[in-house]
PDB file of C-alpha atoms and ligand atoms in Angstrom:
ATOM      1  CA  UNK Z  33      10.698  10.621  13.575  1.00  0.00           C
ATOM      2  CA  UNK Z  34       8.506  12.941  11.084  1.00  0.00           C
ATOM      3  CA  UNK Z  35       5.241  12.697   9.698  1.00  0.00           C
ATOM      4  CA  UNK Z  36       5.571  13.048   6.315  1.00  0.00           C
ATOM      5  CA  UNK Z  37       3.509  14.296   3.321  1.00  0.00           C
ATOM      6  CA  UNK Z  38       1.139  11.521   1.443  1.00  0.00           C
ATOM      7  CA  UNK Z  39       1.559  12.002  -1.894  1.00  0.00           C
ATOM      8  CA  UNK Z  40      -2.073  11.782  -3.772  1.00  0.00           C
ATOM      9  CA  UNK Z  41      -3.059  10.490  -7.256  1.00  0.00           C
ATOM     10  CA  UNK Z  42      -1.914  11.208  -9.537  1.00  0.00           C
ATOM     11  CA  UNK Z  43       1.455  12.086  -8.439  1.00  0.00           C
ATOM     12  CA  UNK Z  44       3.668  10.597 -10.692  1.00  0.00           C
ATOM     13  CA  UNK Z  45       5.936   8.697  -8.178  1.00  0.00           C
ATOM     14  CA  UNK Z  46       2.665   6.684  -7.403  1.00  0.00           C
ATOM     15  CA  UNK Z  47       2.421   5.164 -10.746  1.00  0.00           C
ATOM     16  CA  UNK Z  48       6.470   4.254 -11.348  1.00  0.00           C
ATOM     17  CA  UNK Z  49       8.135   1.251 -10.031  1.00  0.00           C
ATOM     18  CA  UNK Z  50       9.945   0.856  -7.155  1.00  0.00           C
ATOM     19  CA  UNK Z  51      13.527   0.301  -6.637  1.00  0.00           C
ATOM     20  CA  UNK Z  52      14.573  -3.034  -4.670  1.00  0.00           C
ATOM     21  CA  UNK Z  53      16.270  -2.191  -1.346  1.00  0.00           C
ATOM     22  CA  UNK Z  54      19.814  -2.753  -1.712  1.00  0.00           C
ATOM     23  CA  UNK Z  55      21.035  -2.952   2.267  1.00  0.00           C
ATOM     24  CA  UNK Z  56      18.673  -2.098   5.082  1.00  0.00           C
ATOM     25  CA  UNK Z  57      20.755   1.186   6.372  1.00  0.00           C
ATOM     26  CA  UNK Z  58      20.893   3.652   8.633  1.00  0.00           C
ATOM     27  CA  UNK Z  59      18.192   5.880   6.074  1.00  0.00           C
ATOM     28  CA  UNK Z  60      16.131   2.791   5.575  1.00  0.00           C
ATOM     29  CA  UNK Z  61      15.635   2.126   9.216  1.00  0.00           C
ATOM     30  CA  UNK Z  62      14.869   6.388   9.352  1.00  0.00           C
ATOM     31  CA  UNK Z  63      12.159   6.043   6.652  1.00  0.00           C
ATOM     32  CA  UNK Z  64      10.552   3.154   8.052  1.00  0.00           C
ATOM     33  CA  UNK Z  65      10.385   5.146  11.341  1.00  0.00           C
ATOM     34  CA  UNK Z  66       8.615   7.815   9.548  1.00  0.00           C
ATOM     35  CA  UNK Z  67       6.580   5.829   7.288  1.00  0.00           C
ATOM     36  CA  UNK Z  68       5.055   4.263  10.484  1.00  0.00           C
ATOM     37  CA  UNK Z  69       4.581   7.299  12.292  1.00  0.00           C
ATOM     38  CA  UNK Z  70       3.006   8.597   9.138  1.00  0.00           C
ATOM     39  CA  UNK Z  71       0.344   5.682   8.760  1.00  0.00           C
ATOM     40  CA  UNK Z  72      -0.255   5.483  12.569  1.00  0.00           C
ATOM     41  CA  UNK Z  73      -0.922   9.530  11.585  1.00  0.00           C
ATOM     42  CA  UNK Z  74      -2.962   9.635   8.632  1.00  0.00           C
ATOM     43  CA  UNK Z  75      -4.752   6.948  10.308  1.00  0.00           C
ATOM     44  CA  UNK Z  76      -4.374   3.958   8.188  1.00  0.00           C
ATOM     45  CA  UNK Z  77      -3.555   0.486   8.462  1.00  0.00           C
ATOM     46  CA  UNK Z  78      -0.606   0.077   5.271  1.00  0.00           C
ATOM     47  CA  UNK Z  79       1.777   2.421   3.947  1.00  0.00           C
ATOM     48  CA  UNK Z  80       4.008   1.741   0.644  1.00  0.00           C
ATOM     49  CA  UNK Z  81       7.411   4.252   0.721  1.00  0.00           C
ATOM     50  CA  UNK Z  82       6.421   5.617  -3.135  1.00  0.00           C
ATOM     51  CA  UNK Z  83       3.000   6.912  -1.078  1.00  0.00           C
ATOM     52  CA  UNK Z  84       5.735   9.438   0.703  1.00  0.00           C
ATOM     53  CA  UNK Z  85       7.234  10.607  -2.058  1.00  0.00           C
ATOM     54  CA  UNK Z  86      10.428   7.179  -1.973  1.00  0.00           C
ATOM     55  CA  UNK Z  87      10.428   5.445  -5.073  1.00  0.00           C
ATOM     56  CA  UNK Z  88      11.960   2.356  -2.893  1.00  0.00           C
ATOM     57  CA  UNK Z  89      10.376  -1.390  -1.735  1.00  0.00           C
ATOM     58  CA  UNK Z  90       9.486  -0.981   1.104  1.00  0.00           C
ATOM     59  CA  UNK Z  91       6.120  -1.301   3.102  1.00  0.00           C
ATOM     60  CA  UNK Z  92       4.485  -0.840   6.284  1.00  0.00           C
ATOM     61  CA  UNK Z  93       1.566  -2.363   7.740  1.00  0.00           C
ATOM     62  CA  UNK Z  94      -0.645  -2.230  11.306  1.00  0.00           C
ATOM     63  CA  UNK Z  95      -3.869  -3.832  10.906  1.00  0.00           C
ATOM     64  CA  UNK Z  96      -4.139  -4.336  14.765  1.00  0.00           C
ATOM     65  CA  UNK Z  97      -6.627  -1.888  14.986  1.00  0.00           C
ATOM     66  CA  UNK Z  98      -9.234  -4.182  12.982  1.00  0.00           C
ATOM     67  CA  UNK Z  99      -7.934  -7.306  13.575  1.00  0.00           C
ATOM     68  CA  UNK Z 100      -6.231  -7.159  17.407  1.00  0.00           C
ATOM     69  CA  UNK Z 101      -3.534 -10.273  17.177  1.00  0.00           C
ATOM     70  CA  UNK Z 102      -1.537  -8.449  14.558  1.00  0.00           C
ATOM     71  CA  UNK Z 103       2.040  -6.612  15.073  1.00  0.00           C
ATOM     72  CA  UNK Z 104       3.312  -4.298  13.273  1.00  0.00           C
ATOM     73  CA  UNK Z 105       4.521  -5.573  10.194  1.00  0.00           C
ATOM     74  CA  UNK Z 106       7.678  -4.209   7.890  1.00  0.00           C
ATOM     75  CA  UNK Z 107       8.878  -5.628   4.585  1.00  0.00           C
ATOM     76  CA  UNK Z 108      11.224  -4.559   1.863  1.00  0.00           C
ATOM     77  CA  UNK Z 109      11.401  -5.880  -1.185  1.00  0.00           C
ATOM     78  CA  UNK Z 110       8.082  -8.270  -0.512  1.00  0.00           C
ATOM     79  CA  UNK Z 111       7.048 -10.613  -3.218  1.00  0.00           C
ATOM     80  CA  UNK Z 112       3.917 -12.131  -3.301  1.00  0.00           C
ATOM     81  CA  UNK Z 113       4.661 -16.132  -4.015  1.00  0.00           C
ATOM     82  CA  UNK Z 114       1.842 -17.843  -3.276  1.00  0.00           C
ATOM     83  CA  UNK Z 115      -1.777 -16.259  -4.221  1.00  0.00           C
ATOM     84  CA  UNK Z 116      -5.142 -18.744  -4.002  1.00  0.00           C
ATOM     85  CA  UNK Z 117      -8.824 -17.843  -3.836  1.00  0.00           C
ATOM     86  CA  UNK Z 118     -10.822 -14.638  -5.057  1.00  0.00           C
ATOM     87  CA  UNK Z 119     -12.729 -12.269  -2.538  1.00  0.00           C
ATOM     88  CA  UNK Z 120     -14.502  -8.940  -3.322  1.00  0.00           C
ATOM     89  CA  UNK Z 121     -14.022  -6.440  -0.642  1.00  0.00           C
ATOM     90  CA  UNK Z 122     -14.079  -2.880  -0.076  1.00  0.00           C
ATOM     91  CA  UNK Z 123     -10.840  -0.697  -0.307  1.00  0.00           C
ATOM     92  CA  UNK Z 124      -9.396   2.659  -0.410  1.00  0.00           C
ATOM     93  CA  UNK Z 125      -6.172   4.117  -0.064  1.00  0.00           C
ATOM     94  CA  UNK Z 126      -4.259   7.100   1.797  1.00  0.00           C
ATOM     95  CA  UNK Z 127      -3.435   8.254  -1.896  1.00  0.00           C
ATOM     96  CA  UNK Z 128      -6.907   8.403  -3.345  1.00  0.00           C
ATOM     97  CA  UNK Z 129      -9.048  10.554  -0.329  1.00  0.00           C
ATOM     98  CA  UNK Z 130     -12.481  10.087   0.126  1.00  0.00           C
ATOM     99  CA  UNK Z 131     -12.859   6.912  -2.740  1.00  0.00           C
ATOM    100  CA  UNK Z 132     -13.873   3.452  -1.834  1.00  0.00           C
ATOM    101  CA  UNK Z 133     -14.833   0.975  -4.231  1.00  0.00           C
ATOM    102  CA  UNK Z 134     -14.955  -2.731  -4.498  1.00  0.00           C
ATOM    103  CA  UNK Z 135     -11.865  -4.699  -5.512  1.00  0.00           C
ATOM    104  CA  UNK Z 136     -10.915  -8.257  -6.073  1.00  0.00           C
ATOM    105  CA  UNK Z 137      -8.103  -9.729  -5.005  1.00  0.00           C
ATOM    106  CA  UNK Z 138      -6.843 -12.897  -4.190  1.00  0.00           C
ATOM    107  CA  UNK Z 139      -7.959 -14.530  -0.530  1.00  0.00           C
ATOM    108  CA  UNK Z 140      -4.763 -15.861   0.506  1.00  0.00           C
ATOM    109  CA  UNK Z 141      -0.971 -14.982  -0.126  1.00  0.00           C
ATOM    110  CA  UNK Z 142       2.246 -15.871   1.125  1.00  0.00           C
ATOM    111  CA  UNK Z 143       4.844 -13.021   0.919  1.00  0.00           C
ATOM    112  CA  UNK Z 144       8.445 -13.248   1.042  1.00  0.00           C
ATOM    113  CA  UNK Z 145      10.530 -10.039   1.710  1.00  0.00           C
ATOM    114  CA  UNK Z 146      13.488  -8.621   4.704  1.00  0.00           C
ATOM    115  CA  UNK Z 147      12.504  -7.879   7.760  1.00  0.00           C
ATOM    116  CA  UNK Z 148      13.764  -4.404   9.752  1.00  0.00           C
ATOM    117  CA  UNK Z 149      17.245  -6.415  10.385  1.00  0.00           C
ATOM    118  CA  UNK Z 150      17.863  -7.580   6.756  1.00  0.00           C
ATOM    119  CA  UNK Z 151      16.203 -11.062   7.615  1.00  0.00           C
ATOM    120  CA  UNK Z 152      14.518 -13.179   5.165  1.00  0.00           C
ATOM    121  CA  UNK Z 153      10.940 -13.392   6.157  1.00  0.00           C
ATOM    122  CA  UNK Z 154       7.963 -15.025   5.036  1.00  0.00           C
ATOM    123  CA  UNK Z 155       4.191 -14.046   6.049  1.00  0.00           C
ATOM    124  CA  UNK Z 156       0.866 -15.819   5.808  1.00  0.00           C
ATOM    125  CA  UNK Z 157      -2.125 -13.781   5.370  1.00  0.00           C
ATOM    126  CA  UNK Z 158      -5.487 -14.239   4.606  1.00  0.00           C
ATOM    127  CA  UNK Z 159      -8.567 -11.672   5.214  1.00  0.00           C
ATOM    128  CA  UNK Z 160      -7.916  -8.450   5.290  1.00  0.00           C
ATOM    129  CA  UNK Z 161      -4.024  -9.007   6.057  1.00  0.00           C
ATOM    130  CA  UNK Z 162      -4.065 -10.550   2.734  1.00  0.00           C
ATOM    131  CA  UNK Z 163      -5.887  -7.956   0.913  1.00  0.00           C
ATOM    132  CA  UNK Z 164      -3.517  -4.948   2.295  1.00  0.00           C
ATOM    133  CA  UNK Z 165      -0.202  -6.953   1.575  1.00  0.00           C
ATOM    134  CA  UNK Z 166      -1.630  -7.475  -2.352  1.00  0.00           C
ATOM    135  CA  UNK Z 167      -2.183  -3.508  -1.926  1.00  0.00           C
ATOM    136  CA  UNK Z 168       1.113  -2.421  -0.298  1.00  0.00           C
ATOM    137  CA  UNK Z 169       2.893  -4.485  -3.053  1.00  0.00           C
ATOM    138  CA  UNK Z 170       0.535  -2.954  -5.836  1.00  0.00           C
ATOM    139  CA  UNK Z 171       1.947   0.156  -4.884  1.00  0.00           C
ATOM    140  CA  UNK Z 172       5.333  -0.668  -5.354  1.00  0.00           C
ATOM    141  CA  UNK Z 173       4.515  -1.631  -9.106  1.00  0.00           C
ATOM    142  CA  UNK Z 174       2.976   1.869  -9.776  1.00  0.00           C
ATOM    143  CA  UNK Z 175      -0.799   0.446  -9.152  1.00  0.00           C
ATOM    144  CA  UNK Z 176      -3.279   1.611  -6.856  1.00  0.00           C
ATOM    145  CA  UNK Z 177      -6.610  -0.032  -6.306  1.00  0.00           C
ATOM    146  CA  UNK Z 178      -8.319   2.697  -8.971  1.00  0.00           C
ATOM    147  CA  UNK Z 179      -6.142   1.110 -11.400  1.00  0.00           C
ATOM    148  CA  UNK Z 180      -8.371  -2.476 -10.619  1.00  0.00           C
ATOM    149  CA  UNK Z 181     -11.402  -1.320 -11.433  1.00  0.00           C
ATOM    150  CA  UNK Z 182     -12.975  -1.759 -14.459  1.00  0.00           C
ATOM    151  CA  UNK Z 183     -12.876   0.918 -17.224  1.00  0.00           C
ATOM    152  CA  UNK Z 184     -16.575   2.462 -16.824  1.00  0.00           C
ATOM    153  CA  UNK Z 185     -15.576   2.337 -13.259  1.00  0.00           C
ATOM    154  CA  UNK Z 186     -12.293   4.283 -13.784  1.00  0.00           C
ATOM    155  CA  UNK Z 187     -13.650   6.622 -15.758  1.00  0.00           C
ATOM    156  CA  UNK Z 188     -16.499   7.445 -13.727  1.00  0.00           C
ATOM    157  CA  UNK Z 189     -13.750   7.422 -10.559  1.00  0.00           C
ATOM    158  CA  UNK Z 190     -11.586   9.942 -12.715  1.00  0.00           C
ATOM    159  CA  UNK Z 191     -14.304  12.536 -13.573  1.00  0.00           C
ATOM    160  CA  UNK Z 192     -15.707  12.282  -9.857  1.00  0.00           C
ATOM    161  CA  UNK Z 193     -11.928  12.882  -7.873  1.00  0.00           C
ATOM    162  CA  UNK Z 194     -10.456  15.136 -10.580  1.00  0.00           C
ATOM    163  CA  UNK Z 195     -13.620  17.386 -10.191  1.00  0.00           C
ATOM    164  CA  UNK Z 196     -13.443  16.705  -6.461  1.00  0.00           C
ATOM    165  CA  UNK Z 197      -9.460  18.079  -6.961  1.00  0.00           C
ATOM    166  CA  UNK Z 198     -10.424  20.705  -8.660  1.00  0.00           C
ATOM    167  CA  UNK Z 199     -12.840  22.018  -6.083  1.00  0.00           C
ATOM    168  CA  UNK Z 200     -10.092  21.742  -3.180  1.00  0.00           C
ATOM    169  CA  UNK Z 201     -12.401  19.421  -1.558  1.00  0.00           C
TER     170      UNK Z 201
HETATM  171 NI1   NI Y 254      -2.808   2.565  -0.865  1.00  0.00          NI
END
């Protein structure tokens, strides 16, 4: 297992889309091990593969440290199938450092994806499970939580963390 290197907006394998997961491998169950060891890492409580430089659908997620009776949760190829409800709540995201800002998402979502074995699962979430599947997934379409905001709020975000950049903050 390695701890790998977070790529950071605005790299550009954060904004293309994902590859599906053809057959959950030997290298696919080696990534996943290092994609977890990287979020349990960095710390944070989702990782999407594109976020470590793998341009494949595939995401990791541990909100146990918020929210206790969670496990560990791995998908690839997740699809969000059932959305319902609106919620404002603050995010931010491994990618973008030191940026939080309000984003809406939906308040409930049922996700269909593999499992670690190649099994067809399908997960519940609401809260802030919810909200971190919607992001994980995001990322596999090229979108980060910046890209939800509205435009005054973009542009003020891109001045801020380019300048921020810049410095070497
Ligand atoms: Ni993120």
């Amino acid at each position: 297992m390695a701890v790998l290197e977070i790529r950071k907006y605005p790299e550009e394998v954060l904004k293309k889309k994902a590859s599906p997961v053809k057959e959950i491998d030997e290298a696919v169950r080696r990534l996943v091990d290092d994609m977890v060891e990287t979020m349990y890492a960095a710390p944070g409580i989702g990782l999407a593969a594109p976020q470590v430089g793998v341009s494949k659908r595939i995401v990791v997620i541990d909100i146990s440290s918020k929210e206790e009776e969670f496990p560990l949760i791995v998908l690839a190829n997740p699809r969000i199938i059932e959305a319902e409800g609106l919620v404002d709540s603050e995010e931010g995201c491994l990618s973008v450092p030191q940026y939080t800002s309000v984003v809406k998402r939906a308040e409930r979502v049922i996700v269909k994806g593999l499992d670690i074995k190649g099994t067809p699962v399908e997960i519940e979430g609401t809260g802030l499970l919810a909200r971190v599947l919607q992001h994980e997934i995001d990322h596999l379409d090229g979108v980060l939580f910046v890209d939800r905001l509205s435009t005054i709020k973009k542009e003020f975000f891109k001045k801020r963390y380019l300048k921020a950049v810049k410095a070497g903050y």
